[in-house]
């Protein structure tokens, strides 16, 4: 997805993003975007987490941890077991040493959702943006925007897997390119059905590796256990044709045989694929 392409590349416009944030004020994106750097990173000010926040983290962790056996993939379970963040909100600095040693990735603290090009730019540099704030106790079961629990618990263990680590960097590079080629819609579906809601076939059965599944108590049971769910073999074109649901459990999940398959099948240049997809129907999930 990130093979070289023609150099013609108009500048990306993201002027709308902060205007959007401002317009939606306190009920829009809730992060504090006022003291960030040009690359949208901030400090993780650990002293701002209250005892109530720490309690929310511990309870979210405990509930989710209990659901992992038989549902989370091996890579996730083993990385999580080596990270001890059951008892307190993790400090990015301490995880970064271990993460960098494992796969040369590091976490960067951010206020919340980022404009696409900023997000891709970080991934291309093997930097994973993690939201600094945590949901309030009354949002325990459902949160609209990704918070530190989703970003950290869901995504960080998978960054210790060498193949996922390389795939995600390729995705970031491919994203910068897809914006210029008008392929963002298709690439976003790939991200959704892999990094967020991907399943992998393991010896014991189908297991979750997608962060949206792994960080949600309802979705992890639905995705892995529910009989009515469609679990299709990963097919790049199918994935890119298939719309997704952002406010309900998914109706379809795509299953890879291995993370190597994911990397290999998404390695070719996507520019012709994007053009072909314009002529193919969109599929309902
Ligand atoms: N920003 N912080 C953050 N996290 C995401 O997962 C994210 C984002 N910005 C854009 C984005 N995802 C998606 O639009 C792309 O992956 C398609
Ligand atoms: Fe996510």
mmCIF file of C-alpha atoms and ligand atoms in Angstrom, residues 112-114 116 119-120 171 188 191, ligand 1:
data_model
loop_
_atom_site.group_PDB
_atom_site.id
_atom_site.type_symbol
_atom_site.label_atom_id
_atom_site.label_comp_id
_atom_site.label_asym_id
_atom_site.label_seq_id
_atom_site.Cartn_x
_atom_site.Cartn_y
_atom_site.Cartn_z
ATOM 1 C CA UNK A 112 -7.732 12.688 21.329
ATOM 2 C CA UNK A 113 -8.738 12.060 17.723
ATOM 3 C CA UNK A 114 -6.330 13.518 15.200
ATOM 4 C CA UNK A 116 -6.079 11.854 9.267
ATOM 5 C CA UNK A 119 -2.413 10.348 12.481
ATOM 6 C CA UNK A 120 -0.838 8.718 9.428
ATOM 7 C CA UNK A 171 -0.563 1.618 6.876
ATOM 8 C CA UNK A 188 -10.036 3.412 6.328
ATOM 9 C CA UNK A 191 -7.883 -0.233 9.151
HETATM 10 N N1 LIG B 1 -6.748 9.724 15.594
HETATM 11 N N2 LIG B 1 -6.075 9.518 17.793
HETATM 12 C C1 LIG B 1 -6.533 8.955 16.653
HETATM 13 N N3 LIG B 1 -6.776 7.620 16.627
HETATM 14 C C2 LIG B 1 -7.244 7.010 15.495
HETATM 15 O O1 LIG B 1 -7.458 5.784 15.486
HETATM 16 C C3 LIG B 1 -7.485 7.799 14.359
HETATM 17 C C4 LIG B 1 -7.222 9.182 14.445
HETATM 18 N N4 LIG B 1 -7.421 9.960 13.375
HETATM 19 C C5 LIG B 1 -7.868 9.414 12.118
HETATM 20 C C6 LIG B 1 -8.148 7.972 12.130
HETATM 21 N N5 LIG B 1 -7.947 7.246 13.188
HETATM 22 C C7 LIG B 1 -8.744 7.316 10.921
HETATM 23 O O2 LIG B 1 -9.403 8.308 10.182
HETATM 24 C C8 LIG B 1 -7.815 6.632 9.930
HETATM 25 O O3 LIG B 1 -7.222 5.478 10.397
HETATM 26 C C9 LIG B 1 -8.549 6.273 8.669
#
